[in-house]
PDB file of C-alpha atoms in Angstrom:
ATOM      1  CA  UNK A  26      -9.172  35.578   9.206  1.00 72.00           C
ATOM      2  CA  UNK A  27      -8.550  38.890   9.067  1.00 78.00           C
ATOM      3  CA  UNK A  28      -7.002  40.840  12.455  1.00 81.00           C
ATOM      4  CA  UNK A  29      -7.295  44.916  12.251  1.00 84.00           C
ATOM      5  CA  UNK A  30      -5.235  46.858  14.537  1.00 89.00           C
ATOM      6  CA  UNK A  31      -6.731  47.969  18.125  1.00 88.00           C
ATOM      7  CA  UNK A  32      -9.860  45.512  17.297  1.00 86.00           C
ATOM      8  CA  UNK A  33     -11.180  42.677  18.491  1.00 84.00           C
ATOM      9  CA  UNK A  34     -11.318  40.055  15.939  1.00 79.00           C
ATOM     10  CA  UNK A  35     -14.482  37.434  16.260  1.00 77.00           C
ATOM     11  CA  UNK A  36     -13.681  33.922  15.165  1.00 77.00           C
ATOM     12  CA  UNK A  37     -16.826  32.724  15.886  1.00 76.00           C
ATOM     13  CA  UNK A  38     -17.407  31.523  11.745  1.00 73.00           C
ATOM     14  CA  UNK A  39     -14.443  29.926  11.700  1.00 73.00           C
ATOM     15  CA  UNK A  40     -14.655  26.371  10.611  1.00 74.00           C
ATOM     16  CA  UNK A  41     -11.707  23.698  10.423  1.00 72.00           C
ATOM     17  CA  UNK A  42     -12.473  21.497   7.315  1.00 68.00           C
ATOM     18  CA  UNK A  43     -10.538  18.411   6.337  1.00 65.00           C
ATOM     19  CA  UNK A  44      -7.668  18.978   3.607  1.00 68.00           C
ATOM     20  CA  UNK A  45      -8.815  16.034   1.328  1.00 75.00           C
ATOM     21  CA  UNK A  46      -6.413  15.493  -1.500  1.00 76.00           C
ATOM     22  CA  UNK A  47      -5.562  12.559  -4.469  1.00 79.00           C
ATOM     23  CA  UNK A  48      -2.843  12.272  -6.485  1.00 76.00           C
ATOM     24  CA  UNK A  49      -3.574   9.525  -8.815  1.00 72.00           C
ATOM     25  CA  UNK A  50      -7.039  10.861 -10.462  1.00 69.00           C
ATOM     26  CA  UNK A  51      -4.948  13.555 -12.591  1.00 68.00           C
ATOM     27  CA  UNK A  52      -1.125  12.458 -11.739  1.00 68.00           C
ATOM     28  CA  UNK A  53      -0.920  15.829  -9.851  1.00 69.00           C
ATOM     29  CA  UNK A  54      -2.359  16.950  -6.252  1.00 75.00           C
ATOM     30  CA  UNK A  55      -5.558  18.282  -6.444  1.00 75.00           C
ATOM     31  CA  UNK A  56      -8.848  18.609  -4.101  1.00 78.00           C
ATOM     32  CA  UNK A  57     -10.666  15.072  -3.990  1.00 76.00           C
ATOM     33  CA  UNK A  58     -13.474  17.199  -5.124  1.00 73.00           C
ATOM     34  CA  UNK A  59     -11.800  18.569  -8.131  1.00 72.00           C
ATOM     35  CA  UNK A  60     -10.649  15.225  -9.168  1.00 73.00           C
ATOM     36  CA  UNK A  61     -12.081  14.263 -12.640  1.00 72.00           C
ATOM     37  CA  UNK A  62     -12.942  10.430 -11.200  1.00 77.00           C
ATOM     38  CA  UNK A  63     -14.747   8.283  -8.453  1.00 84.00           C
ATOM     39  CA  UNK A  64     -11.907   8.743  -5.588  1.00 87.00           C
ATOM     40  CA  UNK A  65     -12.216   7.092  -2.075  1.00 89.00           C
ATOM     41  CA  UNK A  66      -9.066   8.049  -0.153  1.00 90.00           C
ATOM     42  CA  UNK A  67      -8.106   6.224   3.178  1.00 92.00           C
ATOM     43  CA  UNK A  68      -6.247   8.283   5.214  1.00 90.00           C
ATOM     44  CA  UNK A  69      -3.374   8.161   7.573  1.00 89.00           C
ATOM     45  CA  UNK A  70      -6.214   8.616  10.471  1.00 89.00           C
ATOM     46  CA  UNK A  71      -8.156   5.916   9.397  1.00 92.00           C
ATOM     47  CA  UNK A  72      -5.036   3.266   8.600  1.00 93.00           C
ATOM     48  CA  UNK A  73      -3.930   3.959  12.030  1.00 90.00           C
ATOM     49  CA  UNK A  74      -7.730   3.729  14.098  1.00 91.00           C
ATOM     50  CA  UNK A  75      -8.036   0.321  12.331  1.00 91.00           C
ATOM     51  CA  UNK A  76      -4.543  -0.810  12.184  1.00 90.00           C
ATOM     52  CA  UNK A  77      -4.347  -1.855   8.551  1.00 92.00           C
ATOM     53  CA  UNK A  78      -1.977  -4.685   8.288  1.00 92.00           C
ATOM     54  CA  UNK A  79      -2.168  -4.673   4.256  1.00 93.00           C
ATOM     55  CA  UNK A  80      -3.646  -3.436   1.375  1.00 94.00           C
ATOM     56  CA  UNK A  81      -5.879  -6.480   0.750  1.00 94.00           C
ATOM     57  CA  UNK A  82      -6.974  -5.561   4.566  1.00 93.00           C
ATOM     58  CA  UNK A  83      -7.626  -1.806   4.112  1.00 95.00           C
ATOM     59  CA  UNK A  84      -9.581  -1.910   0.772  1.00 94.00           C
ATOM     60  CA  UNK A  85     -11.627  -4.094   2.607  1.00 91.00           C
ATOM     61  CA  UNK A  86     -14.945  -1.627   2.924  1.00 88.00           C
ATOM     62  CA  UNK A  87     -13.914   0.256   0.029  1.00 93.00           C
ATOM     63  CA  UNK A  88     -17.298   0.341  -1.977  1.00 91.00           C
ATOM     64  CA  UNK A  89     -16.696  -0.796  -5.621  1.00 91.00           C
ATOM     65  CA  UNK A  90     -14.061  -3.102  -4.564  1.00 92.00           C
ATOM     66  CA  UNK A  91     -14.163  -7.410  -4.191  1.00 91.00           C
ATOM     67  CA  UNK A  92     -11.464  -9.052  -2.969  1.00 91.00           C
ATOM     68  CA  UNK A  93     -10.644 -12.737  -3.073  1.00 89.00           C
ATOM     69  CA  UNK A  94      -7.795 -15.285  -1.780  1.00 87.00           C
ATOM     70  CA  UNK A  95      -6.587 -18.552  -2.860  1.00 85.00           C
ATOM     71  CA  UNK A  96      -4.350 -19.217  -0.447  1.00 85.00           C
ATOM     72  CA  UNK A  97      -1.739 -18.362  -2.592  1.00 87.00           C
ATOM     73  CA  UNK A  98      -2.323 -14.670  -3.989  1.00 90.00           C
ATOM     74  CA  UNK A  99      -4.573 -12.427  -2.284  1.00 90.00           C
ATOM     75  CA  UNK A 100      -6.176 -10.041  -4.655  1.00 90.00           C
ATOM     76  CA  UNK A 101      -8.713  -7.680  -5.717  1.00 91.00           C
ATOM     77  CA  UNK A 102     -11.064  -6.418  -8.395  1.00 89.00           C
ATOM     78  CA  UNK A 103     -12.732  -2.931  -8.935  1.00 90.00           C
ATOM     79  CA  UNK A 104     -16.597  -2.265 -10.156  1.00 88.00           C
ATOM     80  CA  UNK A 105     -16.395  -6.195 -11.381  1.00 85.00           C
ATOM     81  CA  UNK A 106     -13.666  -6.167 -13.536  1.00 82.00           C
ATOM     82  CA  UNK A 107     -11.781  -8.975 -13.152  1.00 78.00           C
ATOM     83  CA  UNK A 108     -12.542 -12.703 -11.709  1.00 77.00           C
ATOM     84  CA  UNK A 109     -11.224 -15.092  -9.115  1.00 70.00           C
ATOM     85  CA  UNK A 110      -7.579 -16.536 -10.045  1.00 71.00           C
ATOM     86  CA  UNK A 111      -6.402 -13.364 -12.514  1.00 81.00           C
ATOM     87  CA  UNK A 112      -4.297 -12.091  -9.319  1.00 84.00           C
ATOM     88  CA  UNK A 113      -5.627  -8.788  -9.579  1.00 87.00           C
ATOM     89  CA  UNK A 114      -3.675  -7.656 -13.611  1.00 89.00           C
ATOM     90  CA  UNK A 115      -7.057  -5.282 -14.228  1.00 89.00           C
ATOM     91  CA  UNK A 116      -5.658  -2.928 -11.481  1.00 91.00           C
ATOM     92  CA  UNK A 117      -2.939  -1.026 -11.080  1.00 92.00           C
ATOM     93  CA  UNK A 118      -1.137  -0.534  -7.383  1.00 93.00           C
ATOM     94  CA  UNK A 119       1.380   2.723  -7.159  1.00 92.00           C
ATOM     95  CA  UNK A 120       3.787   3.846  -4.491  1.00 91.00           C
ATOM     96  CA  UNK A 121       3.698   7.498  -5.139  1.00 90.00           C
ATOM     97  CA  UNK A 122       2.991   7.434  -8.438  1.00 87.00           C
ATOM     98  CA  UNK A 123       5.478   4.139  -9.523  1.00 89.00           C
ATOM     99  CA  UNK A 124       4.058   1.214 -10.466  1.00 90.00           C
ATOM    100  CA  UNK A 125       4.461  -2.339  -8.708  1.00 91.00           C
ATOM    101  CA  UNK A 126       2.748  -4.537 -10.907  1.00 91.00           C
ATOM    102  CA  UNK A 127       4.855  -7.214 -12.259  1.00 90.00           C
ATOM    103  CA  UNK A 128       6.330  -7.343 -15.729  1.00 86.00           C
ATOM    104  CA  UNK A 129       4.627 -11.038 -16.903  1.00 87.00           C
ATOM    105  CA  UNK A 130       1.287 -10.996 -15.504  1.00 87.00           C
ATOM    106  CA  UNK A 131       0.774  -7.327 -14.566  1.00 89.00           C
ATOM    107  CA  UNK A 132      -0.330  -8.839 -11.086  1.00 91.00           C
ATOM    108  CA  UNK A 133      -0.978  -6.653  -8.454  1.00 91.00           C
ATOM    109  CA  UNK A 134       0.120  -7.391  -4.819  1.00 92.00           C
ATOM    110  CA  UNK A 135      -1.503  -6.403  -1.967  1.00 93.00           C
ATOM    111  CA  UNK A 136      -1.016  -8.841   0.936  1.00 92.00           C
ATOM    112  CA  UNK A 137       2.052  -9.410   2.530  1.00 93.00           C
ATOM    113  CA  UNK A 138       4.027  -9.800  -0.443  1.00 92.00           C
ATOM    114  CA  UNK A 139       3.667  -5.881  -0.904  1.00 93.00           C
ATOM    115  CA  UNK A 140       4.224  -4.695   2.661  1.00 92.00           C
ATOM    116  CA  UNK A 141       5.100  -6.462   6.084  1.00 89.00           C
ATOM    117  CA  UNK A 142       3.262  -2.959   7.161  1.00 91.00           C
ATOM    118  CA  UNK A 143       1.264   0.160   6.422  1.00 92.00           C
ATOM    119  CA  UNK A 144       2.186   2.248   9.244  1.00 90.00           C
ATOM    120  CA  UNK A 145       4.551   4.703   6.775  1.00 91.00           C
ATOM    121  CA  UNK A 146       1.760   4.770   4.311  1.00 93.00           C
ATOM    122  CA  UNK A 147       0.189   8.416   4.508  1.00 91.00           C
ATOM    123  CA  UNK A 148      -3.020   7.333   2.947  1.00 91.00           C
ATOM    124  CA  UNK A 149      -3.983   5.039   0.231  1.00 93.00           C
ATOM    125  CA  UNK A 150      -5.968   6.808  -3.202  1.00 91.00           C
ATOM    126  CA  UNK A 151      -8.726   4.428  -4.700  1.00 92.00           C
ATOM    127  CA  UNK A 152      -9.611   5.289  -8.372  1.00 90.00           C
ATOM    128  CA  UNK A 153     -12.595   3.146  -9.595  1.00 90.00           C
ATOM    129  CA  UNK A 154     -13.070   3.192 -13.278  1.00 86.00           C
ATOM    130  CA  UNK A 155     -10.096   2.981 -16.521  1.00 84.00           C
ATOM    131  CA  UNK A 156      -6.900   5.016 -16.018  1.00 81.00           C
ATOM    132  CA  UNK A 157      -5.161   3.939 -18.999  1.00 78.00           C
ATOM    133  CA  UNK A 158      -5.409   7.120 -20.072  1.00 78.00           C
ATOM    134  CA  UNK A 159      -2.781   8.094 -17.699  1.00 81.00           C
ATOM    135  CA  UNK A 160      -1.281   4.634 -16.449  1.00 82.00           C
ATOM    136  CA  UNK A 161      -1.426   2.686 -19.646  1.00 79.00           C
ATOM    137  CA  UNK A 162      -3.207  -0.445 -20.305  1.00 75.00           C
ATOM    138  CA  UNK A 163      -2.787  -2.024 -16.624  1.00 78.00           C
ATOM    139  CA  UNK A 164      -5.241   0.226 -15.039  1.00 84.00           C
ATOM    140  CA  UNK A 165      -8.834  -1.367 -16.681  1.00 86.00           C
ATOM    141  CA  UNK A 166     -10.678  -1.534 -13.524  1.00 88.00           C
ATOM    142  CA  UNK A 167      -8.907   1.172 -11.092  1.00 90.00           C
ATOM    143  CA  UNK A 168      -5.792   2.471  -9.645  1.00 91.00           C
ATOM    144  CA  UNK A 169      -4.699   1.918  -6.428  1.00 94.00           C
ATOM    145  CA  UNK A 170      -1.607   4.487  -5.085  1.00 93.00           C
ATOM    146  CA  UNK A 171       0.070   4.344  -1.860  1.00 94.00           C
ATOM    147  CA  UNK A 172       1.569   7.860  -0.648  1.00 92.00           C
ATOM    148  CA  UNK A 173       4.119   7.554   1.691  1.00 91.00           C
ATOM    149  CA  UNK A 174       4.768   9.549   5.101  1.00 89.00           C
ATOM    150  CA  UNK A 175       4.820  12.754   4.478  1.00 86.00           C
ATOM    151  CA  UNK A 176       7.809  15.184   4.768  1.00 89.00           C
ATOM    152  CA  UNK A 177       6.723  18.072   7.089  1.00 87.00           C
ATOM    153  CA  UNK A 178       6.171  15.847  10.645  1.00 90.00           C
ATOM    154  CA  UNK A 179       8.301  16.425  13.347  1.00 92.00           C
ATOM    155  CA  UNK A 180      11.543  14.950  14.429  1.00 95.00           C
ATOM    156  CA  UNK A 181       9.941  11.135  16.491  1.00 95.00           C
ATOM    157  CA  UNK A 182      10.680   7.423  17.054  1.00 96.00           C
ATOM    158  CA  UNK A 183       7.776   5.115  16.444  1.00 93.00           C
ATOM    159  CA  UNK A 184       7.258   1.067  17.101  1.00 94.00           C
ATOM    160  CA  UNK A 185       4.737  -1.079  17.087  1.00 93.00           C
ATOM    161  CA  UNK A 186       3.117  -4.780  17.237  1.00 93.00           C
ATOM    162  CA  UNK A 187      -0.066  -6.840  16.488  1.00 91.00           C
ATOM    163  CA  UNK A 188      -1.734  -9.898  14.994  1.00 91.00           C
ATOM    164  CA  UNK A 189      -4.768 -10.561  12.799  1.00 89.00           C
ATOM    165  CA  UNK A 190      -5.795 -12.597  10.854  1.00 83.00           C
ATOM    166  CA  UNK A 191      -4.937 -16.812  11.303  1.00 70.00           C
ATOM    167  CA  UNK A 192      -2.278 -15.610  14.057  1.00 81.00           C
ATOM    168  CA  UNK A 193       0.092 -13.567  11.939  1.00 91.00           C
ATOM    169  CA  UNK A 194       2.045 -10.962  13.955  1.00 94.00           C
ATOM    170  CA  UNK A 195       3.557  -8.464  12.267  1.00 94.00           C
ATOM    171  CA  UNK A 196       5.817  -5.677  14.024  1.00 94.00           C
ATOM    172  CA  UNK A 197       7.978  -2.421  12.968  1.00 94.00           C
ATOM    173  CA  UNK A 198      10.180   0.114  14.234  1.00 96.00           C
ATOM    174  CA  UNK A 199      11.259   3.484  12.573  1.00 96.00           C
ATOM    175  CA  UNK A 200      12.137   7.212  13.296  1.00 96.00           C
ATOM    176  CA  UNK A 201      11.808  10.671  11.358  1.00 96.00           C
ATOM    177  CA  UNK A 202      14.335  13.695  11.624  1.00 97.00           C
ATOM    178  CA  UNK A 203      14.738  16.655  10.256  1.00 96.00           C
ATOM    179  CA  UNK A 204      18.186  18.055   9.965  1.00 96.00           C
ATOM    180  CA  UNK A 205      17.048  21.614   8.820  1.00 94.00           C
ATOM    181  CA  UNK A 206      13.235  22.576   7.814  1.00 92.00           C
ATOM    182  CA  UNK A 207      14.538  21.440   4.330  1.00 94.00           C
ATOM    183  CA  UNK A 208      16.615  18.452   4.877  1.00 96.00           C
ATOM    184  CA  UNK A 209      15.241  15.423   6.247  1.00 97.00           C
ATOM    185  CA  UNK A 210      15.026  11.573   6.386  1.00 97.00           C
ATOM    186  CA  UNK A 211      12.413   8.995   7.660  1.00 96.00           C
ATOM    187  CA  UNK A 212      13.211   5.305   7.382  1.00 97.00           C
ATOM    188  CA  UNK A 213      11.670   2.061   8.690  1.00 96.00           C
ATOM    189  CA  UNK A 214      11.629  -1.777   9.275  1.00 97.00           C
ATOM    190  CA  UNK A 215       8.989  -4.077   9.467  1.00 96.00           C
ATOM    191  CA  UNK A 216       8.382  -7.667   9.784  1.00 96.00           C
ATOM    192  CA  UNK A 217       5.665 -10.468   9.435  1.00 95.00           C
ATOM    193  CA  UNK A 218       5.683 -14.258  11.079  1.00 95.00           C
ATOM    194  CA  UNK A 219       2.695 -16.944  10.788  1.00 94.00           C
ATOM    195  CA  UNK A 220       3.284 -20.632  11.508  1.00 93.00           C
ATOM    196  CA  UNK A 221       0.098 -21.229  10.035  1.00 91.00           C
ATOM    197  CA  UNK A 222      -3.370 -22.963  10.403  1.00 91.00           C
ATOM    198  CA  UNK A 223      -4.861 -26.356   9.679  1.00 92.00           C
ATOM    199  CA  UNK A 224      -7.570 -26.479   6.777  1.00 89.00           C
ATOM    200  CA  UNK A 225     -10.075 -29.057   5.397  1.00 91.00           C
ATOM    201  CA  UNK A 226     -10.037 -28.991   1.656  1.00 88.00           C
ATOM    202  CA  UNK A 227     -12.757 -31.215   0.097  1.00 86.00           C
ATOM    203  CA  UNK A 228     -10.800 -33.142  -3.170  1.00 85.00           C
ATOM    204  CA  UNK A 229     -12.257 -32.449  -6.556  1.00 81.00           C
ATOM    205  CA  UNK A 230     -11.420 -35.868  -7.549  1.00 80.00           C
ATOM    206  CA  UNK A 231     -12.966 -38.295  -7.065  1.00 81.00           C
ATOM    207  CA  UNK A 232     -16.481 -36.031  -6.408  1.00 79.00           C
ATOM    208  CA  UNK A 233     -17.262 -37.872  -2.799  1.00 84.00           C
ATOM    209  CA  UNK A 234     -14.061 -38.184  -1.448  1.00 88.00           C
ATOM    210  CA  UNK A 235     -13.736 -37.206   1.853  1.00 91.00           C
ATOM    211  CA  UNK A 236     -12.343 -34.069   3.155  1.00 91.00           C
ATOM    212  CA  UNK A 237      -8.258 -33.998   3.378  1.00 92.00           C
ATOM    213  CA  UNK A 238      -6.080 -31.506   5.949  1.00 94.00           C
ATOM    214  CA  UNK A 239      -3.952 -29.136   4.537  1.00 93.00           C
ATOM    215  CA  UNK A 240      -1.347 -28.058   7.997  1.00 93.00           C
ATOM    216  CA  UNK A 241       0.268 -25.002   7.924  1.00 92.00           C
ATOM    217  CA  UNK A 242      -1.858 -23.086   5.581  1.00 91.00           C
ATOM    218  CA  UNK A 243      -0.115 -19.446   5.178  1.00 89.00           C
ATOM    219  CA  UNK A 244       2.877 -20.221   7.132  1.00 93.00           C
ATOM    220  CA  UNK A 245       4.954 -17.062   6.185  1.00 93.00           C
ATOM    221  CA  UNK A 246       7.995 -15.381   7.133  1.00 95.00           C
ATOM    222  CA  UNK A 247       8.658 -11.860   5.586  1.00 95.00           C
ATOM    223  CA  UNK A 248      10.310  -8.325   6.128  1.00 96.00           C
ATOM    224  CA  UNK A 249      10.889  -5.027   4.705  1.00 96.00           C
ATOM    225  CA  UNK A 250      12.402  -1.431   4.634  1.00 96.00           C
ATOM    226  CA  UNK A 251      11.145   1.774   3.530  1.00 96.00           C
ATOM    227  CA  UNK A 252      12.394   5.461   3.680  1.00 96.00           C
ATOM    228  CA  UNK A 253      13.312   8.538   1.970  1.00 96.00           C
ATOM    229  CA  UNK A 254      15.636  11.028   1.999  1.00 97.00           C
ATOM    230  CA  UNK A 255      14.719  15.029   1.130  1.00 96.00           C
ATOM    231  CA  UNK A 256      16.583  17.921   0.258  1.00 96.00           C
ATOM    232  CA  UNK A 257      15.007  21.075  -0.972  1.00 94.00           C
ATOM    233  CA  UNK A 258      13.706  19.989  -4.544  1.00 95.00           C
ATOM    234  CA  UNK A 259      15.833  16.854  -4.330  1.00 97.00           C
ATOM    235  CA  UNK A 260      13.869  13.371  -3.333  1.00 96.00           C
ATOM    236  CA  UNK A 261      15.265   9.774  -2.592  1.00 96.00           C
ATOM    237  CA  UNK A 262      13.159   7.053  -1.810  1.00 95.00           C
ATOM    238  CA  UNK A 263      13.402   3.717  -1.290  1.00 95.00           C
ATOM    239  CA  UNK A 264      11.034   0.328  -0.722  1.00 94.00           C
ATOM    240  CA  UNK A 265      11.787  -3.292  -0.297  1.00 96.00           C
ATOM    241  CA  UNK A 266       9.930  -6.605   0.986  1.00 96.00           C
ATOM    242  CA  UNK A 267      10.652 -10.071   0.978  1.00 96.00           C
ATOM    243  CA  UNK A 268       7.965 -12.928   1.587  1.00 95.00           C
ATOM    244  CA  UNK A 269       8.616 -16.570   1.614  1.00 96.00           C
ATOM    245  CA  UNK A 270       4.607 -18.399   2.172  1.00 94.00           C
ATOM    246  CA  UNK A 271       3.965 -22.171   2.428  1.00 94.00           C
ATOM    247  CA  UNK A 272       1.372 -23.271  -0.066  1.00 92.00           C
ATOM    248  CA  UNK A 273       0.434 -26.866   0.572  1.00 93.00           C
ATOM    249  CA  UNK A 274      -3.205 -26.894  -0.870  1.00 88.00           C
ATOM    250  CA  UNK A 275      -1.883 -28.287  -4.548  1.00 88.00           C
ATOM    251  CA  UNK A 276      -1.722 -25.111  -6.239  1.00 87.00           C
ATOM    252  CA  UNK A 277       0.101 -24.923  -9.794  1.00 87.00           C
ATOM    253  CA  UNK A 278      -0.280 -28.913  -9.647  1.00 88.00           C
ATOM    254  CA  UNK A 279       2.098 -28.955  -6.748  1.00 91.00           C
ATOM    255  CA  UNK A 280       1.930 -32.430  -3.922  1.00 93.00           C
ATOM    256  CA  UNK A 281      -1.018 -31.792  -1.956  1.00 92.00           C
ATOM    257  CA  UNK A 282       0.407 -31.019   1.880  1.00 93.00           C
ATOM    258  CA  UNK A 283       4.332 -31.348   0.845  1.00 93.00           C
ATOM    259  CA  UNK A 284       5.931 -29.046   3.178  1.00 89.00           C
ATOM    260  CA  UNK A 285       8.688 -28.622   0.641  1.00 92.00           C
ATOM    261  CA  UNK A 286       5.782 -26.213  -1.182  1.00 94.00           C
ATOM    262  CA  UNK A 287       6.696 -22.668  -0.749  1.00 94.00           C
ATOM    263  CA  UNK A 288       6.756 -19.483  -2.578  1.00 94.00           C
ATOM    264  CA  UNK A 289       8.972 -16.573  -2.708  1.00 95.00           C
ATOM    265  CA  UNK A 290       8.574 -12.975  -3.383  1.00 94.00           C
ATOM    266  CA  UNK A 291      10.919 -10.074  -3.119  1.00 94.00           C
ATOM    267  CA  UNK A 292      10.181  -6.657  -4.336  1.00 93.00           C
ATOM    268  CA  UNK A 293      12.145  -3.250  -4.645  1.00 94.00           C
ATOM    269  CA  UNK A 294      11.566   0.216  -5.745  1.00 94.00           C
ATOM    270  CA  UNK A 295      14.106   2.931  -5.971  1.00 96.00           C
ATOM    271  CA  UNK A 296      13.641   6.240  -6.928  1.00 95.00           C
ATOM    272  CA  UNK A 297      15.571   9.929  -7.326  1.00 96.00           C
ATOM    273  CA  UNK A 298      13.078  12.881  -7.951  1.00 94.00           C
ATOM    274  CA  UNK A 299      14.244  16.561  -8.735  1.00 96.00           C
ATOM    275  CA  UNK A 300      10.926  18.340  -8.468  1.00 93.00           C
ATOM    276  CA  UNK A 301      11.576  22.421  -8.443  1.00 94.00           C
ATOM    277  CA  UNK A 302       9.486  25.148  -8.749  1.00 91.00           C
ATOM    278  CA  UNK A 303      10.749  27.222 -11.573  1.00 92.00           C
ATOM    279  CA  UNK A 304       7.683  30.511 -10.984  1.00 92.00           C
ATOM    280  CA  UNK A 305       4.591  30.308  -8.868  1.00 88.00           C
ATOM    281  CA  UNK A 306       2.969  28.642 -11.850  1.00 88.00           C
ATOM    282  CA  UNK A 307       5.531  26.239 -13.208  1.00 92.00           C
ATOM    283  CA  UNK A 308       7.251  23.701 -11.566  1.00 89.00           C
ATOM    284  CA  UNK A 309       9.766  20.940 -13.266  1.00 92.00           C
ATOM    285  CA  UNK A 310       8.658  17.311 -12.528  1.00 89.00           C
ATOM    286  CA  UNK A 311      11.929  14.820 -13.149  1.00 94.00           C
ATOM    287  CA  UNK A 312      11.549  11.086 -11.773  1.00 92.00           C
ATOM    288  CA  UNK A 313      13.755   8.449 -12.396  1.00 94.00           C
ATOM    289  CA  UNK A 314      12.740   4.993 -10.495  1.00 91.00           C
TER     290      UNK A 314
END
């Protein structure tokens, strides 16, 4: 817009259009439109409207992307790559850029067991098609990056409660403040509680049995923290979650409906970044996580 002294400046062209932007495509910001790949992003808008619980919940009306749960992983495939029962090792899940697949399987979690909540999740990139060019060889079908809250919001307190789902309630409290316009912290907890739901399984073995109960299917108890902590160039962040699930459907050749079944998962990410830019064209890029 441009405003000329003693005239009246007409803003009647003006037009507000979305700022649209991935970070995983390229491993650098860039305009979703510039990005070299098939992007969907899901945006902080969006994840709040619907009230995403999870990841498995918001990628579900992502075109490209299948999603299946065995009562013991939830997970998901991109363009078909992949199949029921490989807990989701063809794609790759980021927060900002670090990876949280898992070191023996290269499974990807995106139910509870990565985040009690998304409400500090700025928006969530979908890649569809290979990334290994840029992630290595655990990104066959797609790459999946969380970004965090961002740093420029003002100084708030935020809560919040719901359920979905078979009854699980999940919950969270938080606050962002900024000390100076370059100094700054946000930092959260969240929570998730589910005493579970009765369901008929019909026994493989033998082939007309009749159908069994399995009580307290997804019983879960879990809770995590997130934040990060920002001065000038200088970046320290910070995730953790812990899920403990009852399985009693029999998986992994467990008792069928022993209520000693459960699993356990606990997750953490730490990271120190020292990003600053050197000229208006070069900027220095150190991570260490």
């Amino acid at each position: 817009v441009e405003v000329k002294a003693n005239q009246q400046t007409q803003l009647l062209d003006l037009k507000l259009v979305p700022l649209r932007q991935v970070a995983a495509a390229s491993r650098f910001t860039e305009s979703i439109e510039d990005a070299p790949s098939s992007v969907t992003v899901i945006d902080r808008q969006e994840i709040r409207a619907f009230g995403y619980p999870t990841l498995w919940e918001a990628l579900r009306g992502i075109r490209g992307v299948s999603l299946s749960n065995d009562r013991t992983y939830a997970s998901a495939t991109i363009r078909g790559l992949g199949e029921p029962n490989d807990y989701g090792n063809r794609m790759l899940v980021l927060s900002d850029g670090a990876v949280l697949n898992d070191n023996l399987l290269n499974s990807s979690y995106i139910g509870t067991d990565n985040r009690s909540d998304l409400d500090d999740i700025d928006r969530i990139e979908v890649v569809r098609g290979p990334g290994s060019l840029l992630y290595g060889a655990g990104a066959m079908s797609g790459v999946v990056n969380m970004v965090p809250r961002a740093k420029d919001e003002p100084s708030s307190v935020h809560g919040g409660v719901g359920t979905y789902d078979n009854s699980i309630v999940h919950g969270r409290v938080g606050f962002h403040y900024n000390f100076t316009p370059k100094v700054g912290v946000w930092a959260s907890l969240s929570a998730t509680r589910s005493d579970g739901i009765d369901v008929e399984v019909q026994p493989r073995d033998p082939a007309n049995a009749p159908p069994v109960i399995a009580n307290q299917v997804d019983f879960q108890r879990g809770y995590g923290t997130a934040g990060r902590f920002w001065a000038g160039p200088l970046t320290v962040q910070w995730y953790y979650n812990q899920r403990r699930n009852h399985v009693p459907i029999g998986a992994y050749g467990t008792i069928f409906n022993d209520a000693r079944t459960f699993l356990s998962d606990e997750r953490f990410l730490g990271e120190v970044r020292f990003e600053p830019q050197i000229t208006q064209t070069l900027q220095l890029a150190l991570r260490v996580h």
